[in-house]
mmCIF file of C-alpha atoms in Angstrom:
data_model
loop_
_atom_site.group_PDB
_atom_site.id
_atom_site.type_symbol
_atom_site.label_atom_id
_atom_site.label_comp_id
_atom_site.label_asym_id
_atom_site.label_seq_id
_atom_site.Cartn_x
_atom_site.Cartn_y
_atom_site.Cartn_z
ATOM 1 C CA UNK A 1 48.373 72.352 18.954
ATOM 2 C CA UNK A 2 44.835 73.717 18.760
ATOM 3 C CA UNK A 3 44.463 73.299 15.252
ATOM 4 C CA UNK A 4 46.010 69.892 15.308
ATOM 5 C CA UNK A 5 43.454 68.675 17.909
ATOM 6 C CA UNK A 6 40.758 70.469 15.759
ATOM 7 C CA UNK A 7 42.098 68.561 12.543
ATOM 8 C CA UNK A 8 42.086 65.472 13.966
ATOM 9 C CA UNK A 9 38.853 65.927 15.178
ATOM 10 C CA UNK A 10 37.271 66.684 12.112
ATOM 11 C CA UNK A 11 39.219 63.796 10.578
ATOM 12 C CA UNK A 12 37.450 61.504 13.090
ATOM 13 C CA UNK A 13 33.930 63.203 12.637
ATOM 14 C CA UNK A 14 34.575 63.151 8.653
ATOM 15 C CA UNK A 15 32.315 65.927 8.053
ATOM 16 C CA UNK A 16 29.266 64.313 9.946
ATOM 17 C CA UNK A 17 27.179 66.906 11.984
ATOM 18 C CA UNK A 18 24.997 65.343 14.979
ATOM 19 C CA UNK A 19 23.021 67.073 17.927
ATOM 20 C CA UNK A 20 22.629 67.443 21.497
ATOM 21 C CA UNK A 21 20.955 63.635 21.425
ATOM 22 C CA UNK A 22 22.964 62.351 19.679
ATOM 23 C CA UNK A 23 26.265 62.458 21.861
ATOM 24 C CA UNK A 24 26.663 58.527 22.200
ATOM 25 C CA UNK A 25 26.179 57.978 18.690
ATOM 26 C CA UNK A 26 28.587 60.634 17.858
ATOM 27 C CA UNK A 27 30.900 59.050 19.969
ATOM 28 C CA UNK A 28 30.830 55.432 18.230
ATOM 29 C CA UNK A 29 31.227 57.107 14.928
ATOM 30 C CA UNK A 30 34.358 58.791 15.993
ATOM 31 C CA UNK A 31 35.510 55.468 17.346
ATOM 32 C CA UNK A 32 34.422 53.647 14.336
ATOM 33 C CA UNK A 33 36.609 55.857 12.495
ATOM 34 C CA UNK A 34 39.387 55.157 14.432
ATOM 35 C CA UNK A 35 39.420 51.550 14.675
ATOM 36 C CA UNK A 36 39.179 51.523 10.246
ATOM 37 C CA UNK A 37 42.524 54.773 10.217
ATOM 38 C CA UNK A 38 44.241 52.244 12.670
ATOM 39 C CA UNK A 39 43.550 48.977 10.918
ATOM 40 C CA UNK A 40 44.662 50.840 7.903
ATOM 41 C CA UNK A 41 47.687 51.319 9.421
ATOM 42 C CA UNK A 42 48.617 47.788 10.871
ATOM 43 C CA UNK A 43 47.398 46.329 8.045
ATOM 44 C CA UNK A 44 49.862 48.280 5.710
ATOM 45 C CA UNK A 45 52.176 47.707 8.053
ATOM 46 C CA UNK A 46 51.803 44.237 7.799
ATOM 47 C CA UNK A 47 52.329 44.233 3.878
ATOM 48 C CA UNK A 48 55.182 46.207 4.041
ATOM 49 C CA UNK A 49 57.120 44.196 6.634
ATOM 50 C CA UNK A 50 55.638 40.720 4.830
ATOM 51 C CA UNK A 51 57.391 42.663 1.064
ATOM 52 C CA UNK A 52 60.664 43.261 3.222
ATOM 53 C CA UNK A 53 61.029 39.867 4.315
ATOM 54 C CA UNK A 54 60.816 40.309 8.262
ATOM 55 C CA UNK A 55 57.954 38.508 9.087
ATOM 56 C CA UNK A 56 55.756 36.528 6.417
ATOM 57 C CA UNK A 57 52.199 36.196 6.404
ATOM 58 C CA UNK A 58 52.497 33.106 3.906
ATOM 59 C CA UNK A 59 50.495 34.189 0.420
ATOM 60 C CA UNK A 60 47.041 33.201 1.797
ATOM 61 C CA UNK A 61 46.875 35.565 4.634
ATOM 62 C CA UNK A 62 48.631 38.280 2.660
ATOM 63 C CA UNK A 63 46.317 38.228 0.202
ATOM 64 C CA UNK A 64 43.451 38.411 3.435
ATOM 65 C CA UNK A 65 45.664 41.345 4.680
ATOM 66 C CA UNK A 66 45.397 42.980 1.003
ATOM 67 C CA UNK A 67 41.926 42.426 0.643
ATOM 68 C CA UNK A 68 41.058 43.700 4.379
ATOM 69 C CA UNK A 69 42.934 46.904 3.406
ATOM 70 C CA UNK A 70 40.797 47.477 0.417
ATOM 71 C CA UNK A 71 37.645 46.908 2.307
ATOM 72 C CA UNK A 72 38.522 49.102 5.188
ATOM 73 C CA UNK A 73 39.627 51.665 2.949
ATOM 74 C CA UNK A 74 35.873 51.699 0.893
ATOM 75 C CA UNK A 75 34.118 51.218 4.199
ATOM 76 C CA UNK A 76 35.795 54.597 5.352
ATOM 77 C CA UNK A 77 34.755 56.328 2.663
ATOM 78 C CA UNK A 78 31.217 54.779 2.704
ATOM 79 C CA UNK A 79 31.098 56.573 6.357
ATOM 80 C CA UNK A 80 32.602 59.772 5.445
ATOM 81 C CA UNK A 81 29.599 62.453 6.522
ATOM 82 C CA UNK A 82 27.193 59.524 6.344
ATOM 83 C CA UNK A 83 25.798 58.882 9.836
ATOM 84 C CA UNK A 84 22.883 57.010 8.719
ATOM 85 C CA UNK A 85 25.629 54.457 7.550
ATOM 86 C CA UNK A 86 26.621 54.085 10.541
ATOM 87 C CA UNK A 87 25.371 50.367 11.845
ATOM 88 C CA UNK A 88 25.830 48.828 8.750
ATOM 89 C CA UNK A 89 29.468 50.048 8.178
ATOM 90 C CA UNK A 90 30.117 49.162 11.816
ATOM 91 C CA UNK A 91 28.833 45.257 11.017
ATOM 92 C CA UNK A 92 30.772 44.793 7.889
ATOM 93 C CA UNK A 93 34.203 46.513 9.481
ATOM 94 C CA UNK A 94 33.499 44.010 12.460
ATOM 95 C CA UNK A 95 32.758 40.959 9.862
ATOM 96 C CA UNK A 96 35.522 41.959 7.613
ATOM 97 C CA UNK A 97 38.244 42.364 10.926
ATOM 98 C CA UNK A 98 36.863 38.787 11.941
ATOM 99 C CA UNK A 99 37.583 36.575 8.531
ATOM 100 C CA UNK A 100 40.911 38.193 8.653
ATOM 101 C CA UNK A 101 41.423 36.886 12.233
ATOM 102 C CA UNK A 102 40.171 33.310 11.621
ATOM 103 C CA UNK A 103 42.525 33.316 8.328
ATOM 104 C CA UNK A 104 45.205 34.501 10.345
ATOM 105 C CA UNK A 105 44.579 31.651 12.911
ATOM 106 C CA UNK A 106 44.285 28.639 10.349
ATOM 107 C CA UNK A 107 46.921 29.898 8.202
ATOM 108 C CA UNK A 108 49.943 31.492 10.164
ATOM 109 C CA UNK A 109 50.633 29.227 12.387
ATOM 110 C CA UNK A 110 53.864 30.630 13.633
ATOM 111 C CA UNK A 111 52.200 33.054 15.492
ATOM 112 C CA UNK A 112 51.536 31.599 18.920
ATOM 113 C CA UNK A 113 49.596 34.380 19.877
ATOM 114 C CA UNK A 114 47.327 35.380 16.559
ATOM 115 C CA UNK A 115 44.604 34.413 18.897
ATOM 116 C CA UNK A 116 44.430 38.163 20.275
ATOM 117 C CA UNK A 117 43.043 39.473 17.787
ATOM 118 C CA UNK A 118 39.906 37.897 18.545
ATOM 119 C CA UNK A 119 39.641 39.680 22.308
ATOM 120 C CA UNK A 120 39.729 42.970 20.229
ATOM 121 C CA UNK A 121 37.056 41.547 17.553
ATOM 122 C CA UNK A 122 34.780 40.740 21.135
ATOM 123 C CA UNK A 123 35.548 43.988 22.487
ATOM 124 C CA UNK A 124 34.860 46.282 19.325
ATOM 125 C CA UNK A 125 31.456 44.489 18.505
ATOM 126 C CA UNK A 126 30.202 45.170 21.946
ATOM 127 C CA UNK A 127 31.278 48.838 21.891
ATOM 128 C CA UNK A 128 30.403 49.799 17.912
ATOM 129 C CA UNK A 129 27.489 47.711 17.519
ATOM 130 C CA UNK A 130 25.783 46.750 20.489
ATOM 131 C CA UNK A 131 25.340 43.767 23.569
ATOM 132 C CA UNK A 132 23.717 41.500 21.066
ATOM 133 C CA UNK A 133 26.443 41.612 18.433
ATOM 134 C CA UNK A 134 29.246 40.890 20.959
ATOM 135 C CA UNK A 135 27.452 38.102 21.912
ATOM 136 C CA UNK A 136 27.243 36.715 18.762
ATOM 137 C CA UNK A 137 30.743 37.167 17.947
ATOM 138 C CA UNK A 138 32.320 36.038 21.467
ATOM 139 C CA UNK A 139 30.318 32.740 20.546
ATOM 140 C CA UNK A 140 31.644 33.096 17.025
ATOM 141 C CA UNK A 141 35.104 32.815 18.052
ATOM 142 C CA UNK A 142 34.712 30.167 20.525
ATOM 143 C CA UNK A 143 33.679 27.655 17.755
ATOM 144 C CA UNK A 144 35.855 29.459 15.495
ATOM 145 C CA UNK A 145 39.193 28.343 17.731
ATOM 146 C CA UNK A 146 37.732 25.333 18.457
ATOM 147 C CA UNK A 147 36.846 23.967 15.237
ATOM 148 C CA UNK A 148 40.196 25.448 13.937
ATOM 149 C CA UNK A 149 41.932 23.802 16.832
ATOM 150 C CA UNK A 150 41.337 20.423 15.706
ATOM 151 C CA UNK A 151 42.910 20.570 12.155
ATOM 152 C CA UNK A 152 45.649 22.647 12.790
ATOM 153 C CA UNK A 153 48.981 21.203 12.383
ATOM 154 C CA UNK A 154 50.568 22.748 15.890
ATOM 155 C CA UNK A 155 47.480 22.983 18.315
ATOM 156 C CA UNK A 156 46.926 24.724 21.287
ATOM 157 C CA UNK A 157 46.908 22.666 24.273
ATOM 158 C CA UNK A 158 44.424 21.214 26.705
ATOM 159 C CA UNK A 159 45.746 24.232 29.606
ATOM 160 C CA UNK A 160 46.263 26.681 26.528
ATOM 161 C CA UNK A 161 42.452 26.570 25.119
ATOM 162 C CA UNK A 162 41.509 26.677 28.769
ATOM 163 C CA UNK A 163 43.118 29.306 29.651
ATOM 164 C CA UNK A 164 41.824 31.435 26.102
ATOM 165 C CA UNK A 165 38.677 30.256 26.528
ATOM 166 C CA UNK A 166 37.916 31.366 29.827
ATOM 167 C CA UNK A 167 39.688 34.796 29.063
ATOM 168 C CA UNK A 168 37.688 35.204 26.125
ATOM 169 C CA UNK A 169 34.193 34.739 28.346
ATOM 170 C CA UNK A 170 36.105 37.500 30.768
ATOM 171 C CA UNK A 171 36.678 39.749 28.277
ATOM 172 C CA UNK A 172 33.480 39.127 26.724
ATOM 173 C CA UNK A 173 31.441 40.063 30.091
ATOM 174 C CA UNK A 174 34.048 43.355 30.954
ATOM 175 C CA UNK A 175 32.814 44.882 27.307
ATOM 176 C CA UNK A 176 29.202 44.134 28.403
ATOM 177 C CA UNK A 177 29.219 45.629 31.222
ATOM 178 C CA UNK A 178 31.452 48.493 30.033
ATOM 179 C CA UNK A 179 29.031 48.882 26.957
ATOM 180 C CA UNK A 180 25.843 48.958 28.764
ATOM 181 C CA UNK A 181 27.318 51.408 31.449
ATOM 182 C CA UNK A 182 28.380 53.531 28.873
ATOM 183 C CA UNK A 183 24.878 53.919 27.329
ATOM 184 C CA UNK A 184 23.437 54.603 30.294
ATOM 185 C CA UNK A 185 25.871 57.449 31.141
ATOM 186 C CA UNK A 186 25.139 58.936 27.823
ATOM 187 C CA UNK A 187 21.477 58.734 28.182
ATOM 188 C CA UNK A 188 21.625 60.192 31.832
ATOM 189 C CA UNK A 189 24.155 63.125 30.130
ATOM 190 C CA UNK A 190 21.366 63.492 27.248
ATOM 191 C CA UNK A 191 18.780 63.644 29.362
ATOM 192 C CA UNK A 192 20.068 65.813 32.392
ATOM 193 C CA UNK A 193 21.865 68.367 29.436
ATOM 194 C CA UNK A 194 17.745 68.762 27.936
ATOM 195 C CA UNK A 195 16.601 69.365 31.732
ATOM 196 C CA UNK A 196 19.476 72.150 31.865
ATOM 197 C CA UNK A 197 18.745 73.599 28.458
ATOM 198 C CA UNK A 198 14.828 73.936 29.708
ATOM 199 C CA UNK A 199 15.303 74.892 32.787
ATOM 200 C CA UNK A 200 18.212 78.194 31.127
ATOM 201 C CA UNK A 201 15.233 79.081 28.243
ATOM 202 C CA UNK A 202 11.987 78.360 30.404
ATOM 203 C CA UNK A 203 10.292 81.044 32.646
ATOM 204 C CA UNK A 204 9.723 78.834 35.929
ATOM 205 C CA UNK A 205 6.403 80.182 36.806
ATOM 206 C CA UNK A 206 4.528 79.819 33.518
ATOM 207 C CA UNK A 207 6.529 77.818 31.472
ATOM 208 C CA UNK A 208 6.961 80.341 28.700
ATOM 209 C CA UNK A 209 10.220 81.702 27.261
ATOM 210 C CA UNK A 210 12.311 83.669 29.550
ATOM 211 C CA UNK A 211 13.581 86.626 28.224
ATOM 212 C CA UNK A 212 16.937 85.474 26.899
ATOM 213 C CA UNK A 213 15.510 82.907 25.187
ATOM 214 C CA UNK A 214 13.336 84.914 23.561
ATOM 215 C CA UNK A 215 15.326 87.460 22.693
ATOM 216 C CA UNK A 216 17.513 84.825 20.713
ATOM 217 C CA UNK A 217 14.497 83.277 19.097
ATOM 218 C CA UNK A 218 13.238 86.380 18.322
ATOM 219 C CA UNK A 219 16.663 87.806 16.291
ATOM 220 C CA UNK A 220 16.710 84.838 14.598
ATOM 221 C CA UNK A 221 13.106 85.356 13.515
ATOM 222 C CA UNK A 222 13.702 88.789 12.397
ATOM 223 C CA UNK A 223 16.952 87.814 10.267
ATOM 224 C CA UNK A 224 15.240 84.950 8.130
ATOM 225 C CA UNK A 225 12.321 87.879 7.648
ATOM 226 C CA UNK A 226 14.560 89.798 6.083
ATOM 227 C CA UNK A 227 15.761 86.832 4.253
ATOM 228 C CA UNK A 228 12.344 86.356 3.308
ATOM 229 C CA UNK A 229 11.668 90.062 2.556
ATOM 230 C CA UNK A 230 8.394 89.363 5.060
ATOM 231 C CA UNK A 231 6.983 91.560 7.839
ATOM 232 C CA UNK A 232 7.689 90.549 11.287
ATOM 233 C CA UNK A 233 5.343 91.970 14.167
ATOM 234 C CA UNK A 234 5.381 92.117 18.052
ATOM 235 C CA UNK A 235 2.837 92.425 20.979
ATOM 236 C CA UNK A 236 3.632 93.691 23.876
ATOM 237 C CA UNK A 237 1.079 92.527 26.745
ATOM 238 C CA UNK A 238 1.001 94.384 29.774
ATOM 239 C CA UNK A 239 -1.929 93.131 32.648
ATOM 240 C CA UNK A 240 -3.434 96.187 33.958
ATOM 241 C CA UNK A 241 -3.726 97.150 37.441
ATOM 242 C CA UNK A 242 -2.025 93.930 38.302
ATOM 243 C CA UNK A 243 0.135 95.333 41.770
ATOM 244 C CA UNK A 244 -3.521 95.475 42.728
ATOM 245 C CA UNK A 245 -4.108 91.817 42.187
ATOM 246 C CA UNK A 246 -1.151 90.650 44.394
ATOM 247 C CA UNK A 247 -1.988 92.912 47.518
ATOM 248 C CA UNK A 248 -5.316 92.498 47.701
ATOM 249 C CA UNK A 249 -5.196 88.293 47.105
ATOM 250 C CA UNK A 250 -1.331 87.596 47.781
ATOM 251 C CA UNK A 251 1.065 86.493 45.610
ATOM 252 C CA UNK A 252 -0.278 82.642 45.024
ATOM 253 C CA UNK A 253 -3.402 84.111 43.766
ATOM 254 C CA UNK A 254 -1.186 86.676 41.382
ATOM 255 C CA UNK A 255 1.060 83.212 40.636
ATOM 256 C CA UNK A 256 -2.150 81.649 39.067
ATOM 257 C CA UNK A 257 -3.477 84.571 37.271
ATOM 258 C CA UNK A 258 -0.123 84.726 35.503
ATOM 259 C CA UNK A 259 -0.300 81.218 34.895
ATOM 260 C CA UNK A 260 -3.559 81.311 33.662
ATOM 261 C CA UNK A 261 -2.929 84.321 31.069
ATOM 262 C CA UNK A 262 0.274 82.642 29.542
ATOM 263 C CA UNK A 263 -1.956 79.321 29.058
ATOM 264 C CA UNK A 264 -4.584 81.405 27.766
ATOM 265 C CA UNK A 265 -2.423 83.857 25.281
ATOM 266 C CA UNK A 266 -0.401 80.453 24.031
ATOM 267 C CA UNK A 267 -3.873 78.851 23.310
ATOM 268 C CA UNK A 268 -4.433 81.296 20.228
ATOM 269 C CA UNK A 269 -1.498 81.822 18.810
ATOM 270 C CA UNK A 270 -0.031 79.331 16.186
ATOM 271 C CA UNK A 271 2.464 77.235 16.085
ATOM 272 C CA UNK A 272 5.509 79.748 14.778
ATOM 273 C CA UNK A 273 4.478 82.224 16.604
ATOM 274 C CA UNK A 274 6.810 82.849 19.926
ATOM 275 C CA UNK A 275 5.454 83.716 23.536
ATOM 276 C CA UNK A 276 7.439 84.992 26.038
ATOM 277 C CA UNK A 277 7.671 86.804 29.711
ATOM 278 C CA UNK A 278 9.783 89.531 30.009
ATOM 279 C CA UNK A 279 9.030 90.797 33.028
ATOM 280 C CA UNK A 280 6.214 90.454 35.964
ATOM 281 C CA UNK A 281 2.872 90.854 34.183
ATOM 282 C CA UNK A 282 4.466 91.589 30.494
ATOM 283 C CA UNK A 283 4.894 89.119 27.558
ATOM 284 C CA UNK A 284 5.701 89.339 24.543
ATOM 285 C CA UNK A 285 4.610 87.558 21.459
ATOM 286 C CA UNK A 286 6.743 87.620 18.057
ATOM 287 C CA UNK A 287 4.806 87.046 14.808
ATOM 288 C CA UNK A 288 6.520 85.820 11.849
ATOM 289 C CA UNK A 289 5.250 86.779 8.342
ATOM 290 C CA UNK A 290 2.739 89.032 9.875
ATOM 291 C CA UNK A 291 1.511 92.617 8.744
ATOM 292 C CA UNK A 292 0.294 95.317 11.064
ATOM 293 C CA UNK A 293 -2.707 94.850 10.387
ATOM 294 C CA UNK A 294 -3.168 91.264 11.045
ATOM 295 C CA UNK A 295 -1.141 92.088 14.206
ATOM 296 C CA UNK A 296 -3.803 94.130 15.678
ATOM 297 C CA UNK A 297 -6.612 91.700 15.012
ATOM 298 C CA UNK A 298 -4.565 88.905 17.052
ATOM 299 C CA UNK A 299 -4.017 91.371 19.702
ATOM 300 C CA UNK A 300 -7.715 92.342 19.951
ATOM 301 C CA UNK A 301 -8.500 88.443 19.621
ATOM 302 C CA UNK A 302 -5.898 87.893 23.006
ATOM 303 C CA UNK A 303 -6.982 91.070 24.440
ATOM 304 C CA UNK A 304 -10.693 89.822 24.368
ATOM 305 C CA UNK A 305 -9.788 86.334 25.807
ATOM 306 C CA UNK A 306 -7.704 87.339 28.704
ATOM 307 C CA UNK A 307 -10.909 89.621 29.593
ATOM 308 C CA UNK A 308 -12.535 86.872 29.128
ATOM 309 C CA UNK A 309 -10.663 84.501 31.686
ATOM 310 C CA UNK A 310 -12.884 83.574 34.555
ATOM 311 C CA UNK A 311 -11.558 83.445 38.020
ATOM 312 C CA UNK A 312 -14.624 83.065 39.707
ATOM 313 C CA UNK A 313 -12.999 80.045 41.602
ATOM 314 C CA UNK A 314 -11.136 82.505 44.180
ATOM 315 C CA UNK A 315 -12.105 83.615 47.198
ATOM 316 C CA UNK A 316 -13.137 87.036 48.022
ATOM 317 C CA UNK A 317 -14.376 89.535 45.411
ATOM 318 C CA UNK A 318 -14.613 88.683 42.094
ATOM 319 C CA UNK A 319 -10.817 88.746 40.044
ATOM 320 C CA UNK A 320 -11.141 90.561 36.551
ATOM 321 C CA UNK A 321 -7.856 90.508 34.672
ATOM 322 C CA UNK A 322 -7.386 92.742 31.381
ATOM 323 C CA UNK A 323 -4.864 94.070 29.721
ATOM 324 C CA UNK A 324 -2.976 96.453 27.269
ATOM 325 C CA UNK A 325 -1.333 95.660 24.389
ATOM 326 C CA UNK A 326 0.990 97.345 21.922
ATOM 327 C CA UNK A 327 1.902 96.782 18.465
ATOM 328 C CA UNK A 328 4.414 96.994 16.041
ATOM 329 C CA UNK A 329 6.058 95.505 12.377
ATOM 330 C CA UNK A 330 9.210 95.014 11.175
ATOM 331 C CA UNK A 331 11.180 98.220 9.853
ATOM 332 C CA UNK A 332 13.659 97.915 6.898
ATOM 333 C CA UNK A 333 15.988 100.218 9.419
ATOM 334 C CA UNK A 334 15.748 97.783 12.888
ATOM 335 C CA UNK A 335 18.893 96.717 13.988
ATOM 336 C CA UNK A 336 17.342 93.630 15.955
ATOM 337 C CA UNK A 337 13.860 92.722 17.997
ATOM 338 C CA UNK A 338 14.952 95.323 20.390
ATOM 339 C CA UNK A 339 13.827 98.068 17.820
ATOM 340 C CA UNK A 340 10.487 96.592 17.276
ATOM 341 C CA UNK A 341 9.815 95.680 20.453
ATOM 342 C CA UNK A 342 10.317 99.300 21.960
ATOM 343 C CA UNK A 343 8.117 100.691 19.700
ATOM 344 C CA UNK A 344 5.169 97.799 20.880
ATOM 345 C CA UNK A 345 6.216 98.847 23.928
ATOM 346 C CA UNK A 346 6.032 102.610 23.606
ATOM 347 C CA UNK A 347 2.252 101.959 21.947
ATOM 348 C CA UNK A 348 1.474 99.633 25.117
ATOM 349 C CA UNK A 349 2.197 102.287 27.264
ATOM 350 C CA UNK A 350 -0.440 104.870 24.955
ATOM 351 C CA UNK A 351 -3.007 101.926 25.020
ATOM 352 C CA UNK A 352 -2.798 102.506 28.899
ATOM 353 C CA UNK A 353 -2.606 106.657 28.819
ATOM 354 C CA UNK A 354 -5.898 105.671 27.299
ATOM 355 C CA UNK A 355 -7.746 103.820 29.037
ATOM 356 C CA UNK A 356 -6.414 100.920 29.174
ATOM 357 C CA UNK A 357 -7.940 97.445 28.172
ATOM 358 C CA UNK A 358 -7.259 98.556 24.519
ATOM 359 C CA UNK A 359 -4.486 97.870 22.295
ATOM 360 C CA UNK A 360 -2.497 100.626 20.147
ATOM 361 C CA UNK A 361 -0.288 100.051 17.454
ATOM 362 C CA UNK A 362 2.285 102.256 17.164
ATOM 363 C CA UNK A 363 2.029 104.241 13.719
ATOM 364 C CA UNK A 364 -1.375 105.754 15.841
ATOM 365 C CA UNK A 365 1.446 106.415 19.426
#
């Protein structure tokens, strides 16, 4: 059952890949896909029982039937894995559906109630298309069934046209409402699902990766490195002395120092590096295509700047924030950032034996 439901999945999707913002449009291009398999159905269907003799279409609206088929049929393939197709497939499959339906109402006229197609022509241009196009067609096939009622040879009564009328204008305002309701929903899903996804990778405090997060980002660094056949390096920042901090000022006053380091150590790095914070007063930063060496001048260049960072706005004695930092690169051996990072974290912890205020890489530990 599971790989039915997966098959007909992928049948729906035909190959098309879409992401996390693109739910509602994912979910239009399934139904788009549906609405051309099932018309492909019907419509054969209609051929075959038209051949057999059980119900006749008459040669003019077999030959629309035919040529709907055959349009349907390209259309689908036009889609297949081609989401950037998507609105102008969706117009044509609603344009072609539509001349079929008016054909069918001018020219089989022993079909009292060929006039429902056009409810499903309103309903699918609302939901594949948009508010604007089901407007369009809902006054489309108003004239359409007007105009058409006054030449054919077995019209639809006063009460009759009254009665379709009006039902089309219900129908008409259900799918607009529907539509719009269902694009809000999906925005409100998009939106709260990117709020969720921030608030699982985000370090609440300073806005940095939380450890996870960076930890994924990180291994995936390291294995298109090794793609690459590049170095990969990684700091490990440790504030010194920073229990000190929180008991003599309190924690808000710690809360903003932190803050104010992560702004401070994001500020130099570039934009593929990766900054996170692992733990209380220790981030890490991952450097792609980076070699030792250039490694330790980055960390000397953060490890001046957060030395640097002037707190003279607090209260009390003067706030001096330094810290150590530890580096290391990329070992043809390292099963994953975990390997590098305990080394940068076994060199942080010699820049402090030392002194700290220093940074260490590790070939010196």
């Amino acid at each position: 059952m599971s790989r039915l439901r997966a098959a007909f999945h992928s049948l729906l999707s035909s190959g098309a890949e879409f992401n996390e913002s693109e739910d509602y449009l994912a979910f239009r291009f399934r139904l788009l896909n549906a609405v051309m398999l099932t018309g492909l159905v019907f419509s054969g269907l209609f051929i075959l029982v038209d051949w057999l003799g059980m119900n006749e279409l008459g040669p003019r609206q077999l030959l629309a039937t035919k040529l709907n088929w055959i349009a349907t049929l390209g259309l689908l393939f036009l889609l297949r894995g081609r989401k950037q197709h998507y609105q102008r497939v969706a117009v044509l499959v609603v344009a072609v559906n539509f001349l079929t339906f008016a054909s069918a109402l001018v020219f089989v006229i022993n079909d009292e109630l060929r006039v429902v197609w056009f409810y499903l022509a309103v309903f699918f241009s609302y939901v594949l298309i948009g508010s604007r196009a089901g407007l369009v067609v809902t006054g489309l096939s108003v004239t359409v069934i007007v105009a058409a009622n006054q030449i054919l040879p077995l019209p639809f009564s006063r009460n009759a046209m009254a009665t379709l009328l009006i039902s089309l204008g219900v129908v008409s305002a259900f799918s607009h409402v529907y539509t719009r309701r269902a694009a809000s929903y999906f925005e409100r899903m998009t939106a709260t699902l990117a709020t969720l996804r921030d608030l699982a990778s985000k370090d609440p405090l300073t806005g940095l990766l939380n450890p996870r997060a960076y930890c994924e980002m990180g291994d995936r660094m390291l294995r298109l490195a090794r793609r690459r056949e590049s170095s990969l390096s990684v700091l490990f920042i440790d504030l010194d002395h920073f229990k000190r901090i929180n008991d003599q000022y309190g924690h808000e006053v710690g809360d903003a120092v932190l803050m104010a380091v992560a702004g401070c150590l994001a500020a130099q790095l570039r934009q593929s590096d990766v900054l996170g914070r692992i733990g209380g007063e220790e981030f890490v930063v991952c450097l792609p295509d980076t070699e030792v060496e250039g490694a330790v001048r980055l960390a000397e260049t953060l490890r001046a700047a957060v030395e640097s960072l002037d707190f003279s706005h607090i209260p009390g004695q003067p706030v001096q924030v330094t810290a150590s930092i530890g580096v290391a690169t990329s070992r043809p051996s390292d099963q994953g950032l975990g390997d590098i990072q305990m080394r940068a974290d076994g060199a942080m912890y010699k820049a402090k034996s030392a002194g700290r205020n220093r940074v260490m890489r590790f070939p010196e530990v």
